[in-house]
Amino acid sequence: MMLIPTYHFRDIERKPEYLQPEKCIPPPYPGPVGTMWFIRDGCGIACAIVTWFLVLYAEFVVLFVMLIPSRDYVYSIINGTMFNLLAFLALASHCRAMLTDPGAVPKGNATKEFIESLQLKPGQVVYKCPKCCSIKPDRAHHCSVCKRCIRKMDHHCPWVNNCVGENNQKYFVLFTMYIALISLHALIMVGFHFLHCFEEDWTKCSSFSPPTTVILLILLCFEGLLFLIFTSVMFGTQVHSICTDETTAGDHAGRECRMPAASNLHWPLLPLLAREAR
């Protein structure tokens, strides 16, 4: 994950000599409403695929190694329903975090005509990003991967192949929460399954051979422990950022918890049904 410099570029003022319109290409015609946002970054795409693979691997081990072979049908139905629901919510949140515009500032709008339309007061300074040639709102930062300035940018996360910003932070928080929950749930089930297999014959507690069962469970245990720690820390960091109105990119504007920002998470609604933040 990458931190973005916190300083602002102040190379545009209302004075004509600072406008430099010849260096800015007018912004392209905006696409249709609802156009999908997707970052074409090889590393990010690979990390997103790995994320889905790890969740599906956990699904495979939980269902085909632990729950389906179990003779306790009530235990299997309850835990299978809970785990699959959390896994679905995690992947749905991941998709929304990855495919939602994080709050990109229109590219190439730092033109003389646009600046004059702002009706600035004499001596008033506006901020320009020289990389994407856009007027930067307050608390916006440029991402070198997305190649755009992002409003309230927290950081660029390769696991969701996107920046975490104003419009998709709620989905990223939900994603980290659901991953932490399914990791904890998987670890608990692995512990109970090991105890069950030690008490009974290993050949009867799984449809796989004992060595294969042990290897699959150990890998799932390692994966669950690793991502439980990682996503719990990320979840706590994000909630703290929301409550203090700060961002990892270096913005330290607020010190008190602001309920409108926190309410954008839409707890505990499904990410697919969450309303867009106003």
GROMACS .gro file of C-alpha atoms in nm:
model
  278
    1MET     CA    1   0.000   0.000   0.000
    2MET     CA    2   0.128   0.338  -0.098
    3LEU     CA    3   0.129   0.672   0.077
    4ILE     CA    4   0.080   0.988  -0.125
    5PRO     CA    5   0.261   1.315  -0.046
    6THR     CA    6   0.048   1.551   0.159
    7TYR     CA    7   0.161   1.881   0.011
    8HIS     CA    8  -0.048   2.082  -0.232
    9PHE     CA    9   0.068   2.227  -0.560
   10ARG     CA   10   0.004   2.601  -0.569
   11ASP     CA   11   0.112   2.680  -0.924
   12ILE     CA   12  -0.214   2.840  -1.041
   13GLU     CA   13  -0.346   3.176  -0.931
   14ARG     CA   14  -0.586   3.414  -1.091
   15LYS     CA   15  -0.294   3.603  -1.242
   16PRO     CA   16  -0.268   3.526  -1.618
   17GLU     CA   17   0.099   3.431  -1.601
   18TYR     CA   18   0.020   3.142  -1.365
   19LEU     CA   19  -0.266   2.992  -1.562
   20GLN     CA   20  -0.053   2.821  -1.828
   21PRO     CA   21  -0.359   2.691  -2.019
   22GLU     CA   22  -0.148   2.564  -2.304
   23LYS     CA   23  -0.021   2.282  -2.082
   24CYS     CA   24  -0.369   2.152  -2.009
   25ILE     CA   25  -0.573   1.947  -2.250
   26PRO     CA   26  -0.948   2.005  -2.208
   27PRO     CA   27  -1.120   1.720  -2.025
   28PRO     CA   28  -1.272   1.452  -2.246
   29TYR     CA   29  -1.646   1.427  -2.295
   30PRO     CA   30  -1.786   1.259  -1.984
   31GLY     CA   31  -1.898   0.901  -2.026
   32PRO     CA   32  -2.250   0.782  -1.959
   33VAL     CA   33  -2.376   0.777  -1.605
   34GLY     CA   34  -2.299   0.447  -1.432
   35THR     CA   35  -1.987   0.370  -1.637
   36MET     CA   36  -1.784   0.103  -1.456
   37TRP     CA   37  -1.462   0.216  -1.291
   38PHE     CA   38  -1.172  -0.026  -1.329
   39ILE     CA   39  -0.798   0.028  -1.286
   40ARG     CA   40  -0.584  -0.155  -1.542
   41ASP     CA   41  -0.289  -0.231  -1.318
   42GLY     CA   42  -0.121  -0.570  -1.347
   43CYS     CA   43  -0.018  -0.594  -0.982
   44GLY     CA   44  -0.361  -0.485  -0.861
   45ILE     CA   45  -0.546  -0.728  -1.087
   46ALA     CA   46  -0.320  -1.012  -0.970
   47CYS     CA   47  -0.381  -0.922  -0.603
   48ALA     CA   48  -0.757  -0.908  -0.662
   49ILE     CA   49  -0.750  -1.253  -0.824
   50VAL     CA   50  -0.544  -1.389  -0.532
   51THR     CA   51  -0.801  -1.245  -0.290
   52TRP     CA   52  -1.085  -1.430  -0.460
   53PHE     CA   53  -0.876  -1.749  -0.482
   54LEU     CA   54  -0.804  -1.743  -0.107
   55VAL     CA   55  -1.170  -1.693  -0.020
   56LEU     CA   56  -1.275  -1.974  -0.254
   57TYR     CA   57  -1.003  -2.199  -0.109
   58ALA     CA   58  -1.143  -2.139   0.238
   59GLU     CA   59  -1.490  -2.220   0.101
   60PHE     CA   60  -1.361  -2.548  -0.041
   61VAL     CA   61  -1.192  -2.661   0.281
   62VAL     CA   62  -1.482  -2.557   0.504
   63LEU     CA   63  -1.745  -2.729   0.290
   64PHE     CA   64  -1.573  -3.040   0.153
   65VAL     CA   65  -1.327  -3.118   0.433
   66MET     CA   66  -1.518  -3.018   0.747
   67LEU     CA   67  -1.892  -2.968   0.701
   68ILE     CA   68  -2.019  -3.206   0.431
   69PRO     CA   69  -1.845  -3.517   0.578
   70SER     CA   70  -1.979  -3.431   0.925
   71ARG     CA   71  -2.261  -3.646   1.061
   72ASP     CA   72  -2.394  -3.356   1.268
   73TYR     CA   73  -2.629  -3.205   1.010
   74VAL     CA   74  -2.748  -2.920   1.233
   75TYR     CA   75  -2.387  -2.813   1.296
   76SER     CA   76  -2.309  -2.832   0.924
   77ILE     CA   77  -2.618  -2.635   0.816
   78ILE     CA   78  -2.574  -2.357   1.072
   79ASN     CA   79  -2.201  -2.309   1.016
   80GLY     CA   80  -2.227  -2.357   0.640
   81THR     CA   81  -2.497  -2.091   0.615
   82MET     CA   82  -2.305  -1.844   0.830
   83PHE     CA   83  -1.974  -1.896   0.651
   84ASN     CA   84  -2.122  -1.877   0.301
   85LEU     CA   85  -2.319  -1.563   0.388
   86LEU     CA   86  -2.010  -1.388   0.524
   87ALA     CA   87  -1.802  -1.502   0.226
   88PHE     CA   88  -2.065  -1.370  -0.016
   89LEU     CA   89  -2.075  -1.034   0.165
   90ALA     CA   90  -1.694  -1.017   0.163
   91LEU     CA   91  -1.671  -1.078  -0.212
   92ALA     CA   92  -1.961  -0.842  -0.283
   93SER     CA   93  -1.792  -0.569  -0.078
   94HIS     CA   94  -1.465  -0.640  -0.259
   95CYS     CA   95  -1.635  -0.593  -0.597
   96ARG     CA   96  -1.798  -0.268  -0.490
   97ALA     CA   97  -1.471  -0.134  -0.348
   98MET     CA   98  -1.287  -0.230  -0.669
   99LEU     CA   99  -1.544  -0.112  -0.925
  100THR     CA  100  -1.662   0.210  -0.755
  101ASP     CA  101  -1.511   0.544  -0.852
  102PRO     CA  102  -1.328   0.641  -0.529
  103GLY     CA  103  -1.384   1.011  -0.594
  104ALA     CA  104  -1.169   1.097  -0.894
  105VAL     CA  105  -1.134   1.465  -0.975
  106PRO     CA  106  -1.217   1.547  -1.341
  107LYS     CA  107  -0.896   1.523  -1.540
  108GLY     CA  108  -0.767   1.817  -1.741
  109ASN     CA  109  -1.006   2.081  -1.605
  110ALA     CA  110  -0.731   2.329  -1.514
  111THR     CA  111  -0.801   2.543  -1.820
  112LYS     CA  112  -0.819   2.921  -1.836
  113GLU     CA  113  -1.192   2.912  -1.911
  114PHE     CA  114  -1.271   2.687  -1.615
  115ILE     CA  115  -1.059   2.891  -1.373
  116GLU     CA  116  -1.224   3.212  -1.488
  117SER     CA  117  -1.565   3.052  -1.435
  118LEU     CA  118  -1.478   3.000  -1.067
  119GLN     CA  119  -1.500   3.378  -1.015
  120LEU     CA  120  -1.207   3.385  -0.777
  121LYS     CA  121  -1.139   3.683  -0.557
  122PRO     CA  122  -0.822   3.887  -0.625
  123GLY     CA  123  -0.523   3.704  -0.481
  124GLN     CA  124  -0.719   3.386  -0.409
  125VAL     CA  125  -0.517   3.074  -0.478
  126VAL     CA  126  -0.645   2.752  -0.632
  127TYR     CA  127  -0.452   2.426  -0.632
  128LYS     CA  128  -0.348   2.244  -0.946
  129CYS     CA  129  -0.208   1.896  -0.988
  130PRO     CA  130   0.061   1.914  -1.259
  131LYS     CA  131   0.040   1.538  -1.318
  132CYS     CA  132  -0.325   1.512  -1.423
  133CYS     CA  133  -0.372   1.885  -1.490
  134SER     CA  134  -0.679   1.920  -1.270
  135ILE     CA  135  -0.798   2.164  -1.009
  136LYS     CA  136  -0.749   1.987  -0.676
  137PRO     CA  137  -1.021   2.020  -0.415
  138ASP     CA  138  -0.917   2.042  -0.053
  139ARG     CA  139  -0.792   1.708   0.086
  140ALA     CA  140  -0.749   1.552  -0.259
  141HIS     CA  141  -0.428   1.363  -0.338
  142HIS     CA  142  -0.278   1.231  -0.660
  143CYS     CA  143  -0.241   0.853  -0.701
  144SER     CA  144   0.039   0.743  -0.931
  145VAL     CA  145  -0.133   0.407  -0.994
  146CYS     CA  146  -0.481   0.540  -1.076
  147LYS     CA  147  -0.317   0.846  -1.239
  148ARG     CA  148  -0.591   1.065  -1.095
  149CYS     CA  149  -0.645   1.297  -0.802
  150ILE     CA  150  -0.879   1.132  -0.551
  151ARG     CA  151  -1.103   1.317  -0.306
  152LYS     CA  152  -1.030   1.227   0.058
  153MET     CA  153  -0.784   0.964  -0.057
  154ASP     CA  154  -0.681   0.730   0.225
  155HIS     CA  155  -0.444   0.500   0.035
  156HIS     CA  156  -0.417   0.287  -0.277
  157CYS     CA  157  -0.490  -0.076  -0.191
  158PRO     CA  158  -0.364  -0.339  -0.438
  159TRP     CA  159  -0.593  -0.603  -0.283
  160VAL     CA  160  -0.897  -0.418  -0.416
  161ASN     CA  161  -0.705  -0.278  -0.715
  162ASN     CA  162  -0.830   0.071  -0.637
  163CYS     CA  163  -0.780   0.376  -0.424
  164VAL     CA  164  -0.976   0.399  -0.101
  165GLY     CA  165  -1.141   0.738  -0.112
  166GLU     CA  166  -1.454   0.939  -0.055
  167ASN     CA  167  -1.696   0.718  -0.249
  168ASN     CA  168  -1.578   0.363  -0.175
  169GLN     CA  169  -1.433   0.372   0.175
  170LYS     CA  170  -1.753   0.224   0.320
  171TYR     CA  171  -1.719  -0.082   0.095
  172PHE     CA  172  -1.352  -0.124   0.188
  173VAL     CA  173  -1.439  -0.111   0.559
  174LEU     CA  174  -1.713  -0.371   0.510
  175PHE     CA  175  -1.471  -0.589   0.312
  176THR     CA  176  -1.211  -0.588   0.590
  177MET     CA  177  -1.478  -0.659   0.851
  178TYR     CA  178  -1.626  -0.957   0.664
  179ILE     CA  179  -1.282  -1.105   0.590
  180ALA     CA  180  -1.192  -1.078   0.959
  181LEU     CA  181  -1.518  -1.250   1.055
  182ILE     CA  182  -1.482  -1.541   0.812
  183SER     CA  183  -1.117  -1.582   0.916
  184LEU     CA  184  -1.220  -1.606   1.282
  185HIS     CA  185  -1.506  -1.842   1.196
  186ALA     CA  186  -1.274  -2.066   0.992
  187LEU     CA  187  -1.018  -2.082   1.273
  188ILE     CA  188  -1.285  -2.185   1.524
  189MET     CA  189  -1.416  -2.457   1.292
  190VAL     CA  190  -1.063  -2.586   1.224
  191GLY     CA  191  -1.002  -2.613   1.599
  192PHE     CA  192  -1.323  -2.811   1.655
  193HIS     CA  193  -1.248  -3.032   1.356
  194PHE     CA  194  -0.901  -3.119   1.483
  195LEU     CA  195  -1.047  -3.213   1.821
  196HIS     CA  196  -1.311  -3.425   1.651
  197CYS     CA  197  -1.053  -3.605   1.437
  198PHE     CA  198  -0.826  -3.671   1.736
  199GLU     CA  199  -1.116  -3.828   1.926
  200GLU     CA  200  -1.225  -4.044   1.633
  201ASP     CA  201  -1.057  -4.223   1.346
  202TRP     CA  202  -0.899  -3.977   1.099
  203THR     CA  203  -1.032  -4.184   0.810
  204LYS     CA  204  -1.389  -4.113   0.922
  205CYS     CA  205  -1.371  -3.737   0.987
  206SER     CA  206  -1.300  -3.639   0.626
  207SER     CA  207  -1.354  -3.769   0.275
  208PHE     CA  208  -0.984  -3.705   0.202
  209SER     CA  209  -0.688  -3.907   0.323
  210PRO     CA  210  -0.550  -3.811   0.667
  211PRO     CA  211  -0.228  -3.649   0.531
  212THR     CA  212  -0.427  -3.445   0.277
  213THR     CA  213  -0.678  -3.342   0.543
  214VAL     CA  214  -0.404  -3.225   0.778
  215ILE     CA  215  -0.229  -3.025   0.505
  216LEU     CA  216  -0.553  -2.856   0.393
  217LEU     CA  217  -0.648  -2.767   0.750
  218ILE     CA  218  -0.303  -2.632   0.837
  219LEU     CA  219  -0.302  -2.413   0.524
  220LEU     CA  220  -0.648  -2.283   0.609
  221CYS     CA  221  -0.540  -2.219   0.968
  222PHE     CA  222  -0.236  -2.022   0.850
  223GLU     CA  223  -0.446  -1.824   0.601
  224GLY     CA  224  -0.714  -1.750   0.858
  225LEU     CA  225  -0.469  -1.636   1.124
  226LEU     CA  226  -0.276  -1.415   0.881
  227PHE     CA  227  -0.582  -1.240   0.740
  228LEU     CA  228  -0.756  -1.214   1.076
  229ILE     CA  229  -0.465  -1.007   1.206
  230PHE     CA  230  -0.421  -0.808   0.885
  231THR     CA  231  -0.786  -0.720   0.826
  232SER     CA  232  -0.855  -0.652   1.194
  233VAL     CA  233  -0.577  -0.395   1.197
  234MET     CA  234  -0.703  -0.243   0.871
  235PHE     CA  235  -1.060  -0.234   0.999
  236GLY     CA  236  -0.954  -0.061   1.320
  237THR     CA  237  -0.741   0.187   1.127
  238GLN     CA  238  -1.026   0.272   0.891
  239VAL     CA  239  -1.281   0.318   1.169
  240HIS     CA  240  -1.034   0.540   1.354
  241SER     CA  241  -0.979   0.744   1.037
  242ILE     CA  242  -1.354   0.790   0.993
  243CYS     CA  243  -1.408   0.891   1.356
  244THR     CA  244  -1.120   1.139   1.356
  245ASP     CA  245  -1.185   1.257   0.999
  246GLU     CA  246  -0.827   1.175   0.901
  247THR     CA  247  -0.671   0.986   0.611
  248THR     CA  248  -0.359   0.773   0.582
  249ALA     CA  249  -0.242   0.999   0.300
  250GLY     CA  250  -0.153   1.257   0.561
  251ASP     CA  251  -0.467   1.461   0.617
  252HIS     CA  252  -0.522   1.551   0.983
  253ALA     CA  253  -0.808   1.796   0.961
  254GLY     CA  254  -1.055   1.669   1.218
  255ARG     CA  255  -1.026   1.554   1.577
  256GLU     CA  256  -1.385   1.463   1.667
  257CYS     CA  257  -1.600   1.179   1.543
  258ARG     CA  258  -1.837   1.304   1.275
  259MET     CA  259  -2.154   1.103   1.255
  260PRO     CA  260  -2.235   1.183   0.888
  261ALA     CA  261  -1.906   1.025   0.779
  262ALA     CA  262  -1.951   0.722   1.002
  263SER     CA  263  -2.311   0.676   0.891
  264ASN     CA  264  -2.197   0.630   0.532
  265LEU     CA  265  -2.101   0.273   0.623
  266HIS     CA  266  -2.473   0.183   0.639
  267TRP     CA  267  -2.426  -0.074   0.913
  268PRO     CA  268  -2.513  -0.354   0.884
  269LEU     CA  269  -2.673  -0.343   0.540
  270LEU     CA  270  -2.550  -0.549   0.250
  271PRO     CA  271  -2.291  -0.368   0.038
  272LEU     CA  272  -2.496  -0.438  -0.275
  273LEU     CA  273  -2.793  -0.255  -0.128
  274ALA     CA  274  -2.607   0.025   0.044
  275ARG     CA  275  -2.720   0.366  -0.068
  276GLU     CA  276  -2.466   0.599  -0.217
  277ALA     CA  277  -2.324   0.857   0.025
  278ARG     CA  278  -2.468   1.201  -0.022
   0.00000   0.00000   0.00000
